[in-house]
Amino acid sequence: MLAYRHAFHAGNHADVLKHLVLMLVLQHMNGKDKPYRMVDTHAGAGGYSLEGRYAQKKGEFEQGIGRLWNRDDLPAELAEYVGLVRRFNPQGTLEQYPGSPAIEHMLLRPGDQQRLFELHPTDHRILESYLGAARGVQVQQADGFDALKGQLPPSTRRAVVLIDPSYEGHGDYSRVVATLRDALQRFAEGVYLVWAPQVQKVEAVQLPRRLEALAPKGWLHARLTVQRPDAQGFGLAGSSMFVINPPYTLHGQLAALLPFLVEVLGQYDAAAYLLDQRAA
Ligand SMILES: C[S@@+](CC[C@H](N)C(=O)[O-])C[C@H]1O[C@@H](n2cnc3c(N)ncnc32)[C@H](O)[C@@H]1O
């Protein structure tokens, strides 16, 4: 049963962190001419209306991209990320938010490959109609955890993989670990990005340590905490991006950007970031 719909959450603080890190990684990949394969295992719909009833229900984007949209003091990389969101809103007002497939598509070059997997029939249909006919792109309604096996090693010998489950289904935490273990055996050189929620669940707390153990060649963990969990300990306090085989430039970039994001996206006094890495 697929109850999760990303349309409720599009453009929230977690999307800002995720898509910023994704952009920085792809920009680094673009520093070399050689093409690469981008695999997005949980792609979503590709783009979301912020004026529709889903996004308006809780207005999560207002505490995310909405807080960055009109600022004129953004550090360069954040201005570039907001610039991508602006390209998705050519009319100049914030009405749409680009999902990860759109962010990727804006950054990939003509020779690069994009492989998108999405299980939900509605989101798959929207994604297929948006990017299905684009050059170099393949969209499949398939289980992204399983499908990753068929994508590695890539014919390009360079790859970036984004694993962005909802963690609402049973077993997503364990499947992330098992999928990455298998993927690293197939292609140890890939850059693997995993998004994870900051919630009070044992599996969520343990996930970074489990991922570190898989990544002998190096990892980076960036976490952005923006709000207090509710009285029952529920709610998304923040989120993490865990990167296996990160570009060497990523730590320095995030060290400069995360304090700014805490300042701008923080919703309480204890808003904070964590940035940790082990280099190869
Ligand atoms: C967090 S959302 C993805 C958001 C998207 N990556 C972005 O940043 O715009 C997770 C998506 O995974 C889909 N999904 C859930 N289980 C899946 C699976 N096993 N394989 C592929 N997609 C799945 C959900 O329908 C949902 O659209």
PDB file of C-alpha atoms and ligand atoms in Angstrom:
ATOM      1  CA  MET A   1       0.000   0.000   0.000  1.00  0.00           C
ATOM      2  CA  LEU A   2       1.448   3.326  -1.048  1.00  0.00           C
ATOM      3  CA  ALA A   3      -0.084   6.003   1.163  1.00  0.00           C
ATOM      4  CA  TYR A   4       2.779   8.493   1.004  1.00  0.00           C
ATOM      5  CA  ARG A   5       2.434  11.423  -1.426  1.00  0.00           C
ATOM      6  CA  HIS A   6       5.376  13.768  -1.696  1.00  0.00           C
ATOM      7  CA  ALA A   7       3.063  16.557  -2.882  1.00  0.00           C
ATOM      8  CA  PHE A   8       2.238  17.266   0.800  1.00  0.00           C
ATOM      9  CA  HIS A   9       5.890  17.917   1.581  1.00  0.00           C
ATOM     10  CA  ALA A  10       7.337  19.396  -1.619  1.00  0.00           C
ATOM     11  CA  GLY A  11       9.715  22.282  -0.992  1.00  0.00           C
ATOM     12  CA  ASN A  12       9.900  21.785   2.766  1.00  0.00           C
ATOM     13  CA  HIS A  13      13.131  22.110   4.791  1.00  0.00           C
ATOM     14  CA  ALA A  14      14.033  18.484   4.038  1.00  0.00           C
ATOM     15  CA  ASP A  15      13.689  19.034   0.285  1.00  0.00           C
ATOM     16  CA  VAL A  16      15.897  22.124   0.569  1.00  0.00           C
ATOM     17  CA  LEU A  17      18.720  20.141   2.203  1.00  0.00           C
ATOM     18  CA  LYS A  18      18.287  17.152  -0.129  1.00  0.00           C
ATOM     19  CA  HIS A  19      18.154  19.141  -3.347  1.00  0.00           C
ATOM     20  CA  LEU A  20      20.987  21.456  -2.342  1.00  0.00           C
ATOM     21  CA  VAL A  21      23.288  18.478  -1.703  1.00  0.00           C
ATOM     22  CA  LEU A  22      22.091  16.808  -4.910  1.00  0.00           C
ATOM     23  CA  MET A  23      22.875  19.978  -6.875  1.00  0.00           C
ATOM     24  CA  LEU A  24      26.356  20.309  -5.340  1.00  0.00           C
ATOM     25  CA  VAL A  25      27.187  16.685  -6.152  1.00  0.00           C
ATOM     26  CA  LEU A  26      25.987  16.955  -9.759  1.00  0.00           C
ATOM     27  CA  GLN A  27      27.848  20.233 -10.274  1.00  0.00           C
ATOM     28  CA  HIS A  28      30.998  18.460  -9.127  1.00  0.00           C
ATOM     29  CA  MET A  29      30.322  15.534 -11.480  1.00  0.00           C
ATOM     30  CA  ASN A  30      29.909  18.048 -14.313  1.00  0.00           C
ATOM     31  CA  GLY A  31      33.473  19.229 -13.714  1.00  0.00           C
ATOM     32  CA  LYS A  32      34.641  16.311 -15.860  1.00  0.00           C
ATOM     33  CA  ASP A  33      33.524  15.891 -19.464  1.00  0.00           C
ATOM     34  CA  LYS A  34      32.976  12.136 -19.146  1.00  0.00           C
ATOM     35  CA  PRO A  35      29.241  11.294 -19.017  1.00  0.00           C
ATOM     36  CA  TYR A  36      27.642   9.623 -16.002  1.00  0.00           C
ATOM     37  CA  ARG A  37      24.432   7.840 -15.070  1.00  0.00           C
ATOM     38  CA  MET A  38      22.038   9.380 -12.541  1.00  0.00           C
ATOM     39  CA  VAL A  39      19.775   6.824 -10.849  1.00  0.00           C
ATOM     40  CA  ASP A  40      16.877   8.097  -8.721  1.00  0.00           C
ATOM     41  CA  THR A  41      15.350   5.052  -6.985  1.00  0.00           C
ATOM     42  CA  HIS A  42      12.368   6.903  -5.430  1.00  0.00           C
ATOM     43  CA  ALA A  43      11.751   9.649  -7.942  1.00  0.00           C
ATOM     44  CA  GLY A  44       8.269  10.940  -7.030  1.00  0.00           C
ATOM     45  CA  ALA A  45       6.225  12.931  -9.552  1.00  0.00           C
ATOM     46  CA  GLY A  46       9.081  15.145 -10.773  1.00  0.00           C
ATOM     47  CA  GLY A  47       7.346  18.429  -9.992  1.00  0.00           C
ATOM     48  CA  TYR A  48       4.647  19.706  -7.653  1.00  0.00           C
ATOM     49  CA  SER A  49       2.145  22.513  -7.598  1.00  0.00           C
ATOM     50  CA  LEU A  50       2.493  24.592  -4.449  1.00  0.00           C
ATOM     51  CA  GLU A  51      -0.970  26.006  -5.018  1.00  0.00           C
ATOM     52  CA  GLY A  52      -2.751  22.646  -5.063  1.00  0.00           C
ATOM     53  CA  ARG A  53      -4.659  21.251  -2.093  1.00  0.00           C
ATOM     54  CA  TYR A  54      -1.844  18.830  -1.138  1.00  0.00           C
ATOM     55  CA  ALA A  55       0.859  21.471  -0.750  1.00  0.00           C
ATOM     56  CA  GLN A  56      -1.559  23.967   0.778  1.00  0.00           C
ATOM     57  CA  LYS A  57      -2.796  21.496   3.410  1.00  0.00           C
ATOM     58  CA  LYS A  58       0.093  22.137   5.786  1.00  0.00           C
ATOM     59  CA  GLY A  59       1.995  24.737   3.809  1.00  0.00           C
ATOM     60  CA  GLU A  60       5.273  22.943   4.504  1.00  0.00           C
ATOM     61  CA  PHE A  61       7.013  24.733   1.629  1.00  0.00           C
ATOM     62  CA  GLU A  62       6.504  28.040   3.427  1.00  0.00           C
ATOM     63  CA  GLN A  63       9.009  26.894   6.067  1.00  0.00           C
ATOM     64  CA  GLY A  64      11.395  25.627   3.379  1.00  0.00           C
ATOM     65  CA  ILE A  65      11.860  27.134  -0.074  1.00  0.00           C
ATOM     66  CA  GLY A  66       9.431  29.905   0.915  1.00  0.00           C
ATOM     67  CA  ARG A  67      11.966  31.260   3.416  1.00  0.00           C
ATOM     68  CA  LEU A  68      14.715  31.433   0.762  1.00  0.00           C
ATOM     69  CA  TRP A  69      12.724  32.569  -2.258  1.00  0.00           C
ATOM     70  CA  ASN A  70      12.870  36.335  -1.795  1.00  0.00           C
ATOM     71  CA  ARG A  71      16.172  36.730   0.034  1.00  0.00           C
ATOM     72  CA  ASP A  72      18.901  38.775  -1.581  1.00  0.00           C
ATOM     73  CA  ASP A  73      21.676  37.682   0.807  1.00  0.00           C
ATOM     74  CA  LEU A  74      22.007  34.031  -0.183  1.00  0.00           C
ATOM     75  CA  PRO A  75      25.477  32.455  -0.352  1.00  0.00           C
ATOM     76  CA  ALA A  76      26.366  31.651  -3.982  1.00  0.00           C
ATOM     77  CA  GLU A  77      25.477  27.939  -3.941  1.00  0.00           C
ATOM     78  CA  LEU A  78      22.125  28.565  -2.258  1.00  0.00           C
ATOM     79  CA  ALA A  79      21.398  31.271  -4.823  1.00  0.00           C
ATOM     80  CA  GLU A  80      22.142  28.684  -7.534  1.00  0.00           C
ATOM     81  CA  TYR A  81      19.748  26.205  -5.923  1.00  0.00           C
ATOM     82  CA  VAL A  82      17.021  28.865  -5.699  1.00  0.00           C
ATOM     83  CA  GLY A  83      17.907  29.719  -9.306  1.00  0.00           C
ATOM     84  CA  LEU A  84      16.975  26.155 -10.311  1.00  0.00           C
ATOM     85  CA  VAL A  85      13.641  26.542  -8.524  1.00  0.00           C
ATOM     86  CA  ARG A  86      13.201  29.865 -10.352  1.00  0.00           C
ATOM     87  CA  ARG A  87      13.787  28.136 -13.700  1.00  0.00           C
ATOM     88  CA  PHE A  88      10.862  25.916 -12.749  1.00  0.00           C
ATOM     89  CA  ASN A  89       8.749  29.046 -12.155  1.00  0.00           C
ATOM     90  CA  PRO A  90       9.349  31.123 -15.293  1.00  0.00           C
ATOM     91  CA  GLN A  91       6.449  33.413 -14.422  1.00  0.00           C
ATOM     92  CA  GLY A  92       8.512  34.698 -11.457  1.00  0.00           C
ATOM     93  CA  THR A  93       6.270  33.724  -8.556  1.00  0.00           C
ATOM     94  CA  LEU A  94       6.726  30.600  -6.447  1.00  0.00           C
ATOM     95  CA  GLU A  95       3.969  28.323  -7.725  1.00  0.00           C
ATOM     96  CA  GLN A  96       5.762  25.056  -8.511  1.00  0.00           C
ATOM     97  CA  TYR A  97       8.504  23.100  -6.845  1.00  0.00           C
ATOM     98  CA  PRO A  98      10.878  20.849  -8.817  1.00  0.00           C
ATOM     99  CA  GLY A  99      11.283  17.314  -7.518  1.00  0.00           C
ATOM    100  CA  SER A 100      14.617  15.518  -7.638  1.00  0.00           C
ATOM    101  CA  PRO A 101      14.105  14.323 -11.262  1.00  0.00           C
ATOM    102  CA  ALA A 102      13.626  17.942 -12.361  1.00  0.00           C
ATOM    103  CA  ILE A 103      16.660  19.181 -10.414  1.00  0.00           C
ATOM    104  CA  GLU A 104      18.709  16.387 -11.978  1.00  0.00           C
ATOM    105  CA  HIS A 105      17.345  17.043 -15.452  1.00  0.00           C
ATOM    106  CA  MET A 106      18.263  20.720 -15.246  1.00  0.00           C
ATOM    107  CA  LEU A 107      21.855  19.774 -14.358  1.00  0.00           C
ATOM    108  CA  LEU A 108      22.528  16.721 -16.517  1.00  0.00           C
ATOM    109  CA  ARG A 109      24.296  17.252 -19.834  1.00  0.00           C
ATOM    110  CA  PRO A 110      23.279  15.856 -23.245  1.00  0.00           C
ATOM    111  CA  GLY A 111      25.463  12.703 -22.946  1.00  0.00           C
ATOM    112  CA  ASP A 112      24.446  11.859 -19.374  1.00  0.00           C
ATOM    113  CA  GLN A 113      21.841   9.220 -18.521  1.00  0.00           C
ATOM    114  CA  GLN A 114      18.887   9.560 -16.131  1.00  0.00           C
ATOM    115  CA  ARG A 115      17.108   6.482 -14.717  1.00  0.00           C
ATOM    116  CA  LEU A 116      13.980   7.181 -12.701  1.00  0.00           C
ATOM    117  CA  PHE A 117      11.963   4.672 -10.655  1.00  0.00           C
ATOM    118  CA  GLU A 118       8.636   5.409  -8.992  1.00  0.00           C
ATOM    119  CA  LEU A 119       6.086   2.899  -7.704  1.00  0.00           C
ATOM    120  CA  HIS A 120       3.006   5.041  -7.092  1.00  0.00           C
ATOM    121  CA  PRO A 121       0.788   4.841 -10.216  1.00  0.00           C
ATOM    122  CA  THR A 122      -0.294   8.497 -10.142  1.00  0.00           C
ATOM    123  CA  ASP A 123       3.160   9.928  -9.469  1.00  0.00           C
ATOM    124  CA  HIS A 124       4.639   7.567 -12.062  1.00  0.00           C
ATOM    125  CA  ARG A 125       2.116   8.760 -14.649  1.00  0.00           C
ATOM    126  CA  ILE A 126       2.920  12.425 -13.960  1.00  0.00           C
ATOM    127  CA  LEU A 127       6.664  11.715 -14.092  1.00  0.00           C
ATOM    128  CA  GLU A 128       6.334   9.721 -17.303  1.00  0.00           C
ATOM    129  CA  SER A 129       4.401  12.509 -19.003  1.00  0.00           C
ATOM    130  CA  TYR A 130       6.933  15.100 -17.811  1.00  0.00           C
ATOM    131  CA  LEU A 131      10.243  13.373 -18.594  1.00  0.00           C
ATOM    132  CA  GLY A 132       9.419  10.044 -20.246  1.00  0.00           C
ATOM    133  CA  ALA A 133      10.166  11.255 -23.773  1.00  0.00           C
ATOM    134  CA  ALA A 134      13.249  13.302 -22.880  1.00  0.00           C
ATOM    135  CA  ARG A 135      16.572  12.325 -24.395  1.00  0.00           C
ATOM    136  CA  GLY A 136      18.710  10.068 -22.208  1.00  0.00           C
ATOM    137  CA  VAL A 137      15.898   9.522 -19.681  1.00  0.00           C
ATOM    138  CA  GLN A 138      14.184   6.242 -18.752  1.00  0.00           C
ATOM    139  CA  VAL A 139      11.179   6.258 -16.414  1.00  0.00           C
ATOM    140  CA  GLN A 140       9.871   3.003 -14.938  1.00  0.00           C
ATOM    141  CA  GLN A 141       7.085   2.113 -12.556  1.00  0.00           C
ATOM    142  CA  ALA A 142       9.181  -0.293 -10.520  1.00  0.00           C
ATOM    143  CA  ASP A 143      10.587  -0.924  -7.071  1.00  0.00           C
ATOM    144  CA  GLY A 144      13.661   1.295  -6.993  1.00  0.00           C
ATOM    145  CA  PHE A 145      15.482  -0.781  -4.388  1.00  0.00           C
ATOM    146  CA  ASP A 146      15.297  -3.846  -6.638  1.00  0.00           C
ATOM    147  CA  ALA A 147      15.791  -1.938  -9.867  1.00  0.00           C
ATOM    148  CA  LEU A 148      19.111  -0.442  -8.778  1.00  0.00           C
ATOM    149  CA  LYS A 149      20.756  -3.854  -9.253  1.00  0.00           C
ATOM    150  CA  GLY A 150      20.143  -3.643 -12.996  1.00  0.00           C
ATOM    151  CA  GLN A 151      21.737  -0.178 -13.210  1.00  0.00           C
ATOM    152  CA  LEU A 152      25.136  -1.057 -11.749  1.00  0.00           C
ATOM    153  CA  PRO A 153      27.834  -1.043 -12.863  1.00  0.00           C
ATOM    154  CA  PRO A 154      26.801   1.674 -15.328  1.00  0.00           C
ATOM    155  CA  SER A 155      27.993   1.616 -18.942  1.00  0.00           C
ATOM    156  CA  THR A 156      29.343   5.134 -18.299  1.00  0.00           C
ATOM    157  CA  ARG A 157      31.625   3.904 -15.450  1.00  0.00           C
ATOM    158  CA  ARG A 158      30.519   6.970 -13.475  1.00  0.00           C
ATOM    159  CA  ALA A 159      27.274   7.152 -11.489  1.00  0.00           C
ATOM    160  CA  VAL A 160      25.329   9.084  -8.906  1.00  0.00           C
ATOM    161  CA  VAL A 161      22.511   7.306  -7.060  1.00  0.00           C
ATOM    162  CA  LEU A 162      19.847   9.049  -4.983  1.00  0.00           C
ATOM    163  CA  ILE A 163      17.921   6.828  -2.550  1.00  0.00           C
ATOM    164  CA  ASP A 164      15.037   8.834  -1.116  1.00  0.00           C
ATOM    165  CA  PRO A 165      12.347   6.563   0.369  1.00  0.00           C
ATOM    166  CA  SER A 166       9.446   7.804   2.470  1.00  0.00           C
ATOM    167  CA  TYR A 167      10.401   5.505   5.402  1.00  0.00           C
ATOM    168  CA  GLU A 168       6.695   5.055   5.988  1.00  0.00           C
ATOM    169  CA  GLY A 169       6.617   1.604   4.461  1.00  0.00           C
ATOM    170  CA  HIS A 170       7.727  -1.387   6.502  1.00  0.00           C
ATOM    171  CA  GLY A 171      11.379  -2.097   6.213  1.00  0.00           C
ATOM    172  CA  ASP A 172      12.651   0.971   4.343  1.00  0.00           C
ATOM    173  CA  TYR A 173      15.562   1.432   6.797  1.00  0.00           C
ATOM    174  CA  SER A 174      16.755  -2.148   6.351  1.00  0.00           C
ATOM    175  CA  ARG A 175      16.174  -2.049   2.613  1.00  0.00           C
ATOM    176  CA  VAL A 176      18.329   1.078   2.299  1.00  0.00           C
ATOM    177  CA  VAL A 177      21.213  -0.709   4.022  1.00  0.00           C
ATOM    178  CA  ALA A 178      20.806  -3.967   2.074  1.00  0.00           C
ATOM    179  CA  THR A 179      20.431  -2.114  -1.230  1.00  0.00           C
ATOM    180  CA  LEU A 180      23.568  -0.065  -0.635  1.00  0.00           C
ATOM    181  CA  ARG A 181      25.586  -3.085   0.440  1.00  0.00           C
ATOM    182  CA  ASP A 182      24.669  -4.796  -2.818  1.00  0.00           C
ATOM    183  CA  ALA A 183      25.198  -1.620  -4.890  1.00  0.00           C
ATOM    184  CA  LEU A 184      28.678  -1.051  -3.478  1.00  0.00           C
ATOM    185  CA  GLN A 185      29.628  -4.606  -4.370  1.00  0.00           C
ATOM    186  CA  ARG A 186      28.481  -3.990  -7.931  1.00  0.00           C
ATOM    187  CA  PHE A 187      29.988  -0.521  -8.239  1.00  0.00           C
ATOM    188  CA  ALA A 188      32.212   0.654  -5.382  1.00  0.00           C
ATOM    189  CA  GLU A 189      33.134   3.930  -7.117  1.00  0.00           C
ATOM    190  CA  GLY A 190      29.593   5.336  -7.340  1.00  0.00           C
ATOM    191  CA  VAL A 191      28.474   8.405  -5.410  1.00  0.00           C
ATOM    192  CA  TYR A 192      25.485   7.339  -3.288  1.00  0.00           C
ATOM    193  CA  LEU A 193      23.161   9.872  -1.651  1.00  0.00           C
ATOM    194  CA  VAL A 194      20.687   8.736   0.977  1.00  0.00           C
ATOM    195  CA  TRP A 195      18.046  10.997   2.465  1.00  0.00           C
ATOM    196  CA  ALA A 196      16.852  10.119   5.984  1.00  0.00           C
ATOM    197  CA  PRO A 197      14.347  11.705   8.377  1.00  0.00           C
ATOM    198  CA  GLN A 198      15.342  12.938  11.832  1.00  0.00           C
ATOM    199  CA  VAL A 199      12.645  11.234  13.869  1.00  0.00           C
ATOM    200  CA  GLN A 200      12.578   9.506  17.254  1.00  0.00           C
ATOM    201  CA  LYS A 201      12.721   5.947  15.981  1.00  0.00           C
ATOM    202  CA  VAL A 202      15.433   3.437  16.778  1.00  0.00           C
ATOM    203  CA  GLU A 203      15.947   2.576  13.103  1.00  0.00           C
ATOM    204  CA  ALA A 204      16.359   6.256  12.196  1.00  0.00           C
ATOM    205  CA  VAL A 205      18.880   6.879  14.958  1.00  0.00           C
ATOM    206  CA  GLN A 206      20.902   3.799  13.999  1.00  0.00           C
ATOM    207  CA  LEU A 207      20.891   4.386  10.236  1.00  0.00           C
ATOM    208  CA  PRO A 208      23.980   6.670   9.987  1.00  0.00           C
ATOM    209  CA  ARG A 209      26.174   4.167  11.879  1.00  0.00           C
ATOM    210  CA  ARG A 210      24.935   1.353   9.656  1.00  0.00           C
ATOM    211  CA  LEU A 211      25.716   3.383   6.539  1.00  0.00           C
ATOM    212  CA  GLU A 212      29.178   4.375   7.792  1.00  0.00           C
ATOM    213  CA  ALA A 213      30.008   0.704   8.178  1.00  0.00           C
ATOM    214  CA  LEU A 214      29.270   0.148   4.477  1.00  0.00           C
ATOM    215  CA  ALA A 215      31.538   2.921   3.217  1.00  0.00           C
ATOM    216  CA  PRO A 216      35.228   2.112   3.651  1.00  0.00           C
ATOM    217  CA  LYS A 217      36.215   4.621   0.951  1.00  0.00           C
ATOM    218  CA  GLY A 218      34.654   7.572   2.730  1.00  0.00           C
ATOM    219  CA  TRP A 219      31.340   9.175   3.666  1.00  0.00           C
ATOM    220  CA  LEU A 220      29.797  12.490   4.645  1.00  0.00           C
ATOM    221  CA  HIS A 221      26.802  13.059   6.903  1.00  0.00           C
ATOM    222  CA  ALA A 222      24.966  16.406   6.924  1.00  0.00           C
ATOM    223  CA  ARG A 223      22.002  16.895   9.242  1.00  0.00           C
ATOM    224  CA  LEU A 224      19.798  19.961   9.574  1.00  0.00           C
ATOM    225  CA  THR A 225      17.537  20.184  12.630  1.00  0.00           C
ATOM    226  CA  VAL A 226      14.910  22.911  12.352  1.00  0.00           C
ATOM    227  CA  GLN A 227      12.113  22.206  14.801  1.00  0.00           C
ATOM    228  CA  ARG A 228      11.175  20.580  18.095  1.00  0.00           C
ATOM    229  CA  PRO A 229       9.380  17.228  17.830  1.00  0.00           C
ATOM    230  CA  ASP A 230       5.787  17.443  19.042  1.00  0.00           C
ATOM    231  CA  ALA A 231       4.732  16.455  22.587  1.00  0.00           C
ATOM    232  CA  GLN A 232       4.481  12.776  21.617  1.00  0.00           C
ATOM    233  CA  GLY A 233       7.976  12.882  20.141  1.00  0.00           C
ATOM    234  CA  PHE A 234       6.582  12.704  16.585  1.00  0.00           C
ATOM    235  CA  GLY A 235       7.109  15.070  13.705  1.00  0.00           C
ATOM    236  CA  LEU A 236      10.019  15.744  11.417  1.00  0.00           C
ATOM    237  CA  ALA A 237      12.559  17.626  13.537  1.00  0.00           C
ATOM    238  CA  GLY A 238      14.959  17.727  10.635  1.00  0.00           C
ATOM    239  CA  SER A 239      16.651  15.472   8.136  1.00  0.00           C
ATOM    240  CA  SER A 240      19.970  14.097   6.980  1.00  0.00           C
ATOM    241  CA  MET A 241      21.796  13.560   3.763  1.00  0.00           C
ATOM    242  CA  PHE A 242      24.318  10.753   3.928  1.00  0.00           C
ATOM    243  CA  VAL A 243      26.766  10.620   1.015  1.00  0.00           C
ATOM    244  CA  ILE A 244      29.003   7.644   0.277  1.00  0.00           C
ATOM    245  CA  ASN A 245      32.110   8.549  -1.765  1.00  0.00           C
ATOM    246  CA  PRO A 246      31.377  12.295  -1.515  1.00  0.00           C
ATOM    247  CA  PRO A 247      33.130  14.795  -3.797  1.00  0.00           C
ATOM    248  CA  TYR A 248      36.103  16.240  -1.899  1.00  0.00           C
ATOM    249  CA  THR A 249      34.585  19.720  -2.278  1.00  0.00           C
ATOM    250  CA  LEU A 250      31.302  18.893  -0.531  1.00  0.00           C
ATOM    251  CA  HIS A 251      32.402  19.192   3.102  1.00  0.00           C
ATOM    252  CA  GLY A 252      33.827  22.693   2.638  1.00  0.00           C
ATOM    253  CA  GLN A 253      30.749  23.874   0.763  1.00  0.00           C
ATOM    254  CA  LEU A 254      28.343  22.548   3.391  1.00  0.00           C
ATOM    255  CA  ALA A 255      30.465  23.888   6.262  1.00  0.00           C
ATOM    256  CA  ALA A 256      29.780  27.344   4.844  1.00  0.00           C
ATOM    257  CA  LEU A 257      26.111  26.783   3.925  1.00  0.00           C
ATOM    258  CA  LEU A 258      24.647  24.858   6.847  1.00  0.00           C
ATOM    259  CA  PRO A 259      25.061  27.656   9.443  1.00  0.00           C
ATOM    260  CA  PHE A 260      23.160  29.959   7.079  1.00  0.00           C
ATOM    261  CA  LEU A 261      20.400  27.362   6.649  1.00  0.00           C
ATOM    262  CA  VAL A 262      20.099  26.980  10.437  1.00  0.00           C
ATOM    263  CA  GLU A 263      19.676  30.735  10.687  1.00  0.00           C
ATOM    264  CA  VAL A 264      17.073  30.961   7.940  1.00  0.00           C
ATOM    265  CA  LEU A 265      15.151  27.698   8.289  1.00  0.00           C
ATOM    266  CA  GLY A 266      15.406  27.206  12.058  1.00  0.00           C
ATOM    267  CA  GLN A 267      12.019  27.333  13.783  1.00  0.00           C
ATOM    268  CA  TYR A 268      13.273  27.262  17.379  1.00  0.00           C
ATOM    269  CA  ASP A 269      16.304  28.258  19.442  1.00  0.00           C
ATOM    270  CA  ALA A 270      17.906  24.832  19.366  1.00  0.00           C
ATOM    271  CA  ALA A 271      17.930  24.593  15.565  1.00  0.00           C
ATOM    272  CA  ALA A 272      21.324  23.178  14.607  1.00  0.00           C
ATOM    273  CA  TYR A 273      23.388  21.312  12.061  1.00  0.00           C
ATOM    274  CA  LEU A 274      25.792  18.422  12.165  1.00  0.00           C
ATOM    275  CA  LEU A 275      28.486  17.878   9.563  1.00  0.00           C
ATOM    276  CA  ASP A 276      30.667  14.854   9.846  1.00  0.00           C
ATOM    277  CA  GLN A 277      32.826  12.978   7.401  1.00  0.00           C
ATOM    278  CA  ARG A 278      35.457  10.343   7.036  1.00  0.00           C
ATOM    279  CA  ALA A 279      37.664  10.903   4.050  1.00  0.00           C
ATOM    280  CA  ALA A 280      39.025   8.030   1.996  1.00  0.00           C
TER     281      ALA A 280
HETATM  282  C1  LIG B   1      10.239  11.049  -0.590  1.00  0.00           C
HETATM  283  S1  LIG B   1       9.355  10.672  -2.037  1.00  0.00           S
HETATM  284  C2  LIG B   1      10.490  11.039  -3.335  1.00  0.00           C
HETATM  285  C3  LIG B   1      10.752  12.479  -3.550  1.00  0.00           C
HETATM  286  C4  LIG B   1      11.718  12.771  -4.679  1.00  0.00           C
HETATM  287  N1  LIG B   1      12.924  11.957  -4.599  1.00  0.00           N
HETATM  288  C5  LIG B   1      12.122  14.224  -4.674  1.00  0.00           C
HETATM  289  O1  LIG B   1      13.115  14.585  -4.025  1.00  0.00           O
HETATM  290  O2  LIG B   1      11.434  15.022  -5.321  1.00  0.00           O
HETATM  291  C6  LIG B   1       9.376   8.922  -2.067  1.00  0.00           C
HETATM  292  C7  LIG B   1       8.698   8.345  -3.304  1.00  0.00           C
HETATM  293  O3  LIG B   1       8.983   6.944  -3.379  1.00  0.00           O
HETATM  294  C8  LIG B   1       7.853   6.253  -3.885  1.00  0.00           C
HETATM  295  N2  LIG B   1       8.064   4.851  -3.499  1.00  0.00           N
HETATM  296  C9  LIG B   1       7.737   4.226  -2.345  1.00  0.00           C
HETATM  297  N3  LIG B   1       8.272   2.989  -2.321  1.00  0.00           N
HETATM  298  C10 LIG B   1       8.954   2.838  -3.488  1.00  0.00           C
HETATM  299  C11 LIG B   1       9.757   1.809  -4.041  1.00  0.00           C
HETATM  300  N4  LIG B   1       9.971   0.663  -3.373  1.00  0.00           N
HETATM  301  N5  LIG B   1      10.331   2.010  -5.246  1.00  0.00           N
HETATM  302  C12 LIG B   1      10.142   3.165  -5.931  1.00  0.00           C
HETATM  303  N6  LIG B   1       9.390   4.187  -5.456  1.00  0.00           N
HETATM  304  C13 LIG B   1       8.824   4.028  -4.247  1.00  0.00           C
HETATM  305  C14 LIG B   1       6.697   6.978  -3.261  1.00  0.00           C
HETATM  306  O4  LIG B   1       5.515   6.785  -4.024  1.00  0.00           O
HETATM  307  C15 LIG B   1       7.179   8.433  -3.288  1.00  0.00           C
HETATM  308  O5  LIG B   1       6.760   9.079  -4.470  1.00  0.00           O
END
